[in-house]
Coordinates of C-alpha atoms in Angstrom, one line a residue:
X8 CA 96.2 99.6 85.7
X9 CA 95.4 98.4 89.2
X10 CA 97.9 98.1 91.1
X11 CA 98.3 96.3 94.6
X12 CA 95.6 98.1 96.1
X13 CA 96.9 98.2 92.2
X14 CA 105.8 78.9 74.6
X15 CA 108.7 80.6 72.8
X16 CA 110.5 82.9 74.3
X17 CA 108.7 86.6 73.1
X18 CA 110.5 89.4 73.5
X19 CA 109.1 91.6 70.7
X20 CA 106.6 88.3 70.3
X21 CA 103.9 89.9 71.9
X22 CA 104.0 93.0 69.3
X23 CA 104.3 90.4 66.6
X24 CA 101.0 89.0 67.7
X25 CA 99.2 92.8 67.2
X26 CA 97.9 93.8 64.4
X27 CA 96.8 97.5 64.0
X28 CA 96.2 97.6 67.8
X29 CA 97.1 101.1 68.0
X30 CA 95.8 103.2 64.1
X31 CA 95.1 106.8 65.8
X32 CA 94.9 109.6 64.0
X33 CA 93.5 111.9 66.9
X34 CA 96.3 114.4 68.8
X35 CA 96.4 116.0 72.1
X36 CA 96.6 119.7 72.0
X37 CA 99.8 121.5 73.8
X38 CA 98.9 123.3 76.7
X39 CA 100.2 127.1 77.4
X40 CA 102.9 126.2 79.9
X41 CA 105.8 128.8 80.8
X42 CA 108.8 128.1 78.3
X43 CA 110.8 125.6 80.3
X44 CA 114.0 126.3 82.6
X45 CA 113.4 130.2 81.5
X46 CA 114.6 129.6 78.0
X47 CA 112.4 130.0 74.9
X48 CA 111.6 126.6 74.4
X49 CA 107.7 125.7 75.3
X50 CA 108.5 122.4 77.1
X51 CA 105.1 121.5 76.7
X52 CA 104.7 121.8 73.4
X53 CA 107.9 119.4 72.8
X54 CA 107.3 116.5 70.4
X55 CA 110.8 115.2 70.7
X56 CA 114.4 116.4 71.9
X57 CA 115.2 118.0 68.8
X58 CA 112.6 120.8 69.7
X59 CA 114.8 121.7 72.9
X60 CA 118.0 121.0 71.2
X61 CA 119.9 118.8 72.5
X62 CA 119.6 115.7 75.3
X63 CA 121.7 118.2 77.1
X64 CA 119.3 121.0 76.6
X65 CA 116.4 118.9 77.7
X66 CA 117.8 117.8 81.4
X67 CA 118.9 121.3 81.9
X68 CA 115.0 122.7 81.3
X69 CA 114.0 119.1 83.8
X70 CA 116.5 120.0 86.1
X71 CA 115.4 123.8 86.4
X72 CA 111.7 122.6 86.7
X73 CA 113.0 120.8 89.7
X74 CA 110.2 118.0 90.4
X75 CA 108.9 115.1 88.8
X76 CA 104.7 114.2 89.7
X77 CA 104.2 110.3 89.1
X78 CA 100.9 108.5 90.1
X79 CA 100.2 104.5 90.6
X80 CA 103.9 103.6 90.0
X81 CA 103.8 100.7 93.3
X82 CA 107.6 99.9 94.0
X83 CA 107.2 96.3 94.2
X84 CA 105.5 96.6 90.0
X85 CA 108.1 95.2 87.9
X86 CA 111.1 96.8 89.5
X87 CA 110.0 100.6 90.2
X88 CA 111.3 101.0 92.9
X89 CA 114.9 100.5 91.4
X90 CA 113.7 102.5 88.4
X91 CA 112.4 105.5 90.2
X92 CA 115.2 105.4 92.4
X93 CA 117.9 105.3 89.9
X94 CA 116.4 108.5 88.0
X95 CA 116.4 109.9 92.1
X96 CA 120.5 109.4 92.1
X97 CA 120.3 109.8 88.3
X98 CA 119.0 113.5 89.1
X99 CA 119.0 114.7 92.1
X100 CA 118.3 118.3 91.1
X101 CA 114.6 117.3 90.4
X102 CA 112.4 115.7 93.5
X103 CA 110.3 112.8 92.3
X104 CA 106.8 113.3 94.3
X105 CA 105.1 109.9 94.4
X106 CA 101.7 109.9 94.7
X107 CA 98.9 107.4 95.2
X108 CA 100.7 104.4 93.8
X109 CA 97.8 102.0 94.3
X110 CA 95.0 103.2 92.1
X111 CA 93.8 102.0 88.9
X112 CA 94.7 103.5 85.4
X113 CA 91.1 105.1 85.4
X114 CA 92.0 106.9 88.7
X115 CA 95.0 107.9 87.0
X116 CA 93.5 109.8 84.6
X117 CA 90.8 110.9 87.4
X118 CA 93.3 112.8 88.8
X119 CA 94.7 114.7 86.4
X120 CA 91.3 116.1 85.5
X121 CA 90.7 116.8 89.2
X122 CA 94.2 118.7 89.4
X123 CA 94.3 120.8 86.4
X124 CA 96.0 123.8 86.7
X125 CA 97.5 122.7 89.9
X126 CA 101.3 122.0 90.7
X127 CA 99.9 118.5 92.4
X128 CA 99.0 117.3 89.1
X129 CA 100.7 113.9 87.4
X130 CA 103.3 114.7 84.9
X131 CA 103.5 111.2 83.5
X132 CA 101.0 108.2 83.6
X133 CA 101.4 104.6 83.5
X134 CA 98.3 103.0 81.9
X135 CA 96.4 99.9 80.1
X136 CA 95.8 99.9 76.9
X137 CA 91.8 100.7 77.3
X138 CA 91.9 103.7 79.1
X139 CA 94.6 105.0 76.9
X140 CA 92.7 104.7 74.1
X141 CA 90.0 106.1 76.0
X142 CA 91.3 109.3 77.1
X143 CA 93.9 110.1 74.0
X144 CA 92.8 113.7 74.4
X145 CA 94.8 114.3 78.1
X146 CA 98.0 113.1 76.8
X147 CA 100.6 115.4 74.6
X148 CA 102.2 113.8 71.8
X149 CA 106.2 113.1 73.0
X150 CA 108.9 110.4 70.4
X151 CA 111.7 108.9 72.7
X152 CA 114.9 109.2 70.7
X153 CA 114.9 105.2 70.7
X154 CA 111.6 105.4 68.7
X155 CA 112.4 103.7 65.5
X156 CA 112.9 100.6 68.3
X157 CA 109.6 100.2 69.3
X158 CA 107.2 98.1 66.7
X159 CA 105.1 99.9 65.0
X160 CA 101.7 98.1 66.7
X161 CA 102.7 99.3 70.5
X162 CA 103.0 102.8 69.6
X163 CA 100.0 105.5 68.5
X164 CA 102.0 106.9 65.8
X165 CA 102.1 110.3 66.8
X166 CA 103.7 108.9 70.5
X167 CA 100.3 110.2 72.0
X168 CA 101.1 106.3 74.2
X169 CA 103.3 104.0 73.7
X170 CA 104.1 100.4 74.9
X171 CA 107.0 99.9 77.6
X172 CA 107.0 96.8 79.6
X173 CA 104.6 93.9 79.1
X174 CA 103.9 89.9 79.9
X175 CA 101.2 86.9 80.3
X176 CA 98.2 87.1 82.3
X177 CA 99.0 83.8 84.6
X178 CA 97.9 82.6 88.1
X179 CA 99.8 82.6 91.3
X180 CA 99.0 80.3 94.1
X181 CA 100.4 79.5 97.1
X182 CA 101.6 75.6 96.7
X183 CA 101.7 74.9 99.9
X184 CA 97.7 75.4 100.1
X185 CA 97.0 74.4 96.7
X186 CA 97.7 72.2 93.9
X187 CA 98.9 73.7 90.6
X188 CA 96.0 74.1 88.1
X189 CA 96.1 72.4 85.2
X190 CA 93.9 74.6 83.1
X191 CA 90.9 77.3 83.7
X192 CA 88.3 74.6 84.9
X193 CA 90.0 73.3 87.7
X194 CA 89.9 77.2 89.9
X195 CA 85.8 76.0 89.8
X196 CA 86.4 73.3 91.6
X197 CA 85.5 73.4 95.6
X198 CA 89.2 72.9 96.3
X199 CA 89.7 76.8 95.5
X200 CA 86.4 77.8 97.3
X201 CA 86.9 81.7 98.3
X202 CA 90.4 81.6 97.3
X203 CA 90.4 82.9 93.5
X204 CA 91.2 87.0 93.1
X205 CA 91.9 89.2 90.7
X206 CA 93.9 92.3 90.5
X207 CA 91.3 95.3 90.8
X208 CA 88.1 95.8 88.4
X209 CA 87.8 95.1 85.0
X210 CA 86.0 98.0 84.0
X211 CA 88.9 100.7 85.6
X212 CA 92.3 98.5 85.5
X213 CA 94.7 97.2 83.1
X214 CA 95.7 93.8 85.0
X215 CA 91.7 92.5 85.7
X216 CA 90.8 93.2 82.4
X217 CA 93.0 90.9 80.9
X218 CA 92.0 88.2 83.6
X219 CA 88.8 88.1 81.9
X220 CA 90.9 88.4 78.5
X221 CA 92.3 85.1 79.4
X222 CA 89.4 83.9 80.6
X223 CA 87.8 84.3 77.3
X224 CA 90.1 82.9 75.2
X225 CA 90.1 79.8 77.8
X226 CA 86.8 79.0 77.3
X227 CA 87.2 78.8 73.8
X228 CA 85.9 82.1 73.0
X229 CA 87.9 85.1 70.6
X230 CA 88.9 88.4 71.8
X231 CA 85.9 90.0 69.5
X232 CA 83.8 89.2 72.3
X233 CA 84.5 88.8 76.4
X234 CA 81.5 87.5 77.2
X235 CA 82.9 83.7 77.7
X236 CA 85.1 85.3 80.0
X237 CA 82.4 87.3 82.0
X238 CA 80.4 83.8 82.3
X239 CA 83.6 82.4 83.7
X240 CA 83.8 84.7 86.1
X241 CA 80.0 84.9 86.8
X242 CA 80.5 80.9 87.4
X243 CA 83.4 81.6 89.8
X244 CA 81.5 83.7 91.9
X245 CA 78.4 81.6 92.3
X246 CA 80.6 78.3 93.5
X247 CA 81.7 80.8 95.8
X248 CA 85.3 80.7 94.9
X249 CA 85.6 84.3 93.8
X250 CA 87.7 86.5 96.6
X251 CA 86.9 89.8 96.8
X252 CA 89.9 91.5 98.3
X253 CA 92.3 93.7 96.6
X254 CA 95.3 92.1 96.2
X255 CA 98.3 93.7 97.6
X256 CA 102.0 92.2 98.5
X257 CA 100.4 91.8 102.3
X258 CA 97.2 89.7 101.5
X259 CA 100.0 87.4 99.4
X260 CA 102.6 87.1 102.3
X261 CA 99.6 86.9 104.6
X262 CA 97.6 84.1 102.7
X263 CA 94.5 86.1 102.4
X264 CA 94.7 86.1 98.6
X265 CA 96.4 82.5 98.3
X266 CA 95.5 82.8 94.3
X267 CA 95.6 85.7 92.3
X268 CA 94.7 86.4 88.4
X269 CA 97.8 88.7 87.2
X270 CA 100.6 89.4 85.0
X271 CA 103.0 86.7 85.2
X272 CA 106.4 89.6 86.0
X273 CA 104.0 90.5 89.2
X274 CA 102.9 86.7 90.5
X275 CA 106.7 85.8 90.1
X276 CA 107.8 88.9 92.6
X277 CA 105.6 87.5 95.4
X278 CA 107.9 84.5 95.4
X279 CA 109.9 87.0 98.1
X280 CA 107.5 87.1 100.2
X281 CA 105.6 83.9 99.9
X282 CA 108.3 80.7 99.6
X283 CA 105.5 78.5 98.5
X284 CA 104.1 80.9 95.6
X285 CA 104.2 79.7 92.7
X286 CA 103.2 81.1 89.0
X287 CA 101.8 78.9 86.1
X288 CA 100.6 80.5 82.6
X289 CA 98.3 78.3 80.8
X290 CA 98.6 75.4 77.8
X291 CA 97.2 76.8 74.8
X292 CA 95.6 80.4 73.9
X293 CA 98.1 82.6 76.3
X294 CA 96.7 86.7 77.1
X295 CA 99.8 88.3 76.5
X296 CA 99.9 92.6 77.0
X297 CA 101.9 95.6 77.4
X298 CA 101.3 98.8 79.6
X299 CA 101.7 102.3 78.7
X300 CA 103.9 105.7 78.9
X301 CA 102.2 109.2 78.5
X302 CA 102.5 112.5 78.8
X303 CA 99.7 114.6 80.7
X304 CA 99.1 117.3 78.2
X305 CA 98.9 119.9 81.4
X306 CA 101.6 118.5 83.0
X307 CA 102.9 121.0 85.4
X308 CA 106.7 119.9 84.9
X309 CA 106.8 119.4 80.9
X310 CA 110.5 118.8 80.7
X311 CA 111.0 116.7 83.3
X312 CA 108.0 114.8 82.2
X313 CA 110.0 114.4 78.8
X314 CA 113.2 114.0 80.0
X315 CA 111.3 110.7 82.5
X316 CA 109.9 109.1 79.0
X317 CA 113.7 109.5 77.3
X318 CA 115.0 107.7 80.8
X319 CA 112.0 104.8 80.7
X320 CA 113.1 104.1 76.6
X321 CA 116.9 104.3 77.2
X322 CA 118.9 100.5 77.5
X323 CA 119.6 100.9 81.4
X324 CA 115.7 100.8 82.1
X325 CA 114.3 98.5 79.5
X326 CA 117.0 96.3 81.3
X327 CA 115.8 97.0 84.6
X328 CA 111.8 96.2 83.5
X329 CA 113.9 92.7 82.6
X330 CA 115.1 91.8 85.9
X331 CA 111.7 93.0 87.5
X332 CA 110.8 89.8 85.3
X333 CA 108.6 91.8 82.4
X334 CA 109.3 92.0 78.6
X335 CA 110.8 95.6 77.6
X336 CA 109.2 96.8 74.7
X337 CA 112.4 97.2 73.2
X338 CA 114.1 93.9 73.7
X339 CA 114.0 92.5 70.3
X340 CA 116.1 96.0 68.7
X341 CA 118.2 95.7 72.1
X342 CA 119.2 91.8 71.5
X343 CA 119.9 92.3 68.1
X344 CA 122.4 95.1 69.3
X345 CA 123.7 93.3 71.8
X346 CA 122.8 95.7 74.6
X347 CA 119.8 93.4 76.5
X348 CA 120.9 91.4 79.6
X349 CA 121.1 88.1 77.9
X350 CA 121.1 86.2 81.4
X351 CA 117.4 88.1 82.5
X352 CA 116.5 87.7 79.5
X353 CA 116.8 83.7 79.3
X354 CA 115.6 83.3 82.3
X355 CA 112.2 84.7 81.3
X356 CA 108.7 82.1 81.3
X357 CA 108.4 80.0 78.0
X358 CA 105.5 81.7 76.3
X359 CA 102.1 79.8 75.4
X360 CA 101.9 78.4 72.1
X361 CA 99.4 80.4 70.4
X362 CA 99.8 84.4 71.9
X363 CA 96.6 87.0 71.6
X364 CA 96.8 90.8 72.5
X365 CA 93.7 92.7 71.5
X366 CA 93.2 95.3 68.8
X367 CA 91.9 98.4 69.3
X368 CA 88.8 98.2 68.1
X369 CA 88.8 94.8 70.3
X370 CA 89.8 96.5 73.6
X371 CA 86.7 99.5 73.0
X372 CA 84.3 96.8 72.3
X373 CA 85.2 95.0 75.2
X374 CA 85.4 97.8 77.9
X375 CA 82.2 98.3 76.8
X376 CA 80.7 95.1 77.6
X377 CA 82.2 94.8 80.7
X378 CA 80.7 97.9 81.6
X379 CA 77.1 96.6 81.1
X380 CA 77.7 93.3 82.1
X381 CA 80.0 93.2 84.8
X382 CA 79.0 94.2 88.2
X383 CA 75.6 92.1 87.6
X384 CA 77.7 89.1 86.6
X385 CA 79.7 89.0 90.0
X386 CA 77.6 90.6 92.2

């Protein structure tokens, strides 16, 4: 995903909206890691707790391992900060090493490949749903004991990925610059001239393909082919409103980026450092999507790369990606438990009225077009 470089309420709505978005059959292949913490479990070759024994058993092999490698996890992204810091207090026996949180989900996977073998390479990655589906053969097949609550269509079945925390592709603006739009058309109109960006590159991050998701099914166009959205796009940039600048939380508080193409749980943080920004998610077709857990199948840490995954799935955390303003992927088994945060959770956008998420088969065809089409469109 790029990261800052990087309606009815939904809950489980978005999944609802899926269908067959994740039928995989393909498996990542355990790598030949030392058994964790010195006992004679193969931490790497884990599928689920059960295979270390207990929950117990599993924090005592993290613990041992001493260190956690995350990549592209920006604090200000739907309340990381407060996540990775509660696992810190959580666990202070193992050192969280953050690295590069502003790259894209491609650069995620970039770096694992680069750092095989190495102690420097990510344990855990935090993707879109394109290059997951893209690179199924790095990740190591790992069930959260709060499985059975996912749905079934945010999850490859063998937990190769799975869906965590998701929302609506919207636009922020800065209102004290800008009227709100009223619908896709109005960000061609010379009011926005060199004001309109999105949130990385299409073809590499999770956030900017779905801007051109939404700008498809905007234009009247399906999500069996982006090319309405392209053309938007390609119109942007000839009016001359297109901005390209890679927005971060400075280029908001600064005005550079006055308005922005993202998730709607990342426009609404700005409003802390922006008074005047404001969010709006379309009438009509909304882009709705989740991002991604997995396991990097040479993770140098295999337990505690586990034990992280069991932490992200637990009630605490898919509570804490609700006050960061996203949907957990659990919400809808939560709420009918009574363990969500009711308050966070009713305080969440309305949703649009009709909600899309891409299949599968969608998402391949469409990283493909991008990648042929893209660059000329905008350039």
């Amino acid at each position: 995903m790029a990261r800052f470089t990087r309606r009815a309420r939904i809950g489980a709505g978005i999944a609802l909206a899926t269908t067959a978005v994740l039928a995989l059959t393909s498996c990542a292949g355990a790598t030949d890691a030392p058994a964790a913490g010195g006992s004679d479990v193969d931490a790497s070759a884990a599928t689920s707790v059960a295979d270390f024994g207990t929950f117990a058993d599993l924090e005592a092999a993290a613990k041992a391992e001493g260190s956690l490698n995350v990549i592209a996890l920006p604090r200000d992204w739907a309340n990381y900060g407060e996540i990775l810091d509660l696992f810190a207090e959580k666990y202070p026996e193992i050192t969280i090493n953050e690295a590069s949180p502003d790259v894209s989900s491609a650069e995620e996977i970039q770096a694992a490949k680069t750092n095989e073998g190495l102690d420097t390479a990510p344990d855990v990655f935090d993707i879109g749903l394109t290059v997951a589906l893209q690179n199924t053969d790095v990740f190591a097949p790992y069930k959260v004991q709060t499985w059975e609550d996912i749905p079934a269509e945010l999850k490859e079945p063998t937990g190769l990925f799975v869906g965590d925390y998701g929302g609506y592709m919207s636009i922020g603006y800065d209102s004290s610059k800008f009227d709100a739009p009223a619908d896709l058309s109005d960000l061609l109109s010379a009011d926005y001239k060199g004001a309109v960006a999105i949130n990385g590159d299409p073809t590499q991050a999770g956030a900017a393909f779905a801007a051109v998701g939404l700008a498809t099914v905007q234009s009247d166009g399906t999500l069996d082919d982006f090319q309405p959205g392209i053309d938007f796009f390609s119109e942007l940039q000839k009016a001359g409103n297109l901005l390209k600048v890679d927005v971060t939380t400075a280029t908001i508080a600064s005005g550079e980026t006055p308005v922005v193409f993202d998730w709607d749980y990342l426009n609404a943080s700005h409003t802390a450092d922006n008074k005047d920004w404001k969010v709006v998610v379309f009438d009509g077709t909304g882009y709705a999507g989740y991002y991604n857990q997995a396991i990097n199948a040479d993770a140098p840490h295999p337990a505690a790369a586990r034990l992280w995954q069991e932490f992200l799935y637990s009630d605490e955390v898919q509570n804490l990606w609700l006050k960061g303003g996203a949907r957990p992927v659990r919400m809808e088994a939560m709420t009918d438990a009574g363990t969500i945060d009711a308050d966070l959770a009713a305080a969440l956008p309305e949703a649009p009225e009709e909600t899309v998420v891409p299949t599968e088969e969608q998402s391949t065809n469409a990283g493909t077009l991008l990648g042929e089409k893209w660059a000329s469109a905008v350039q």
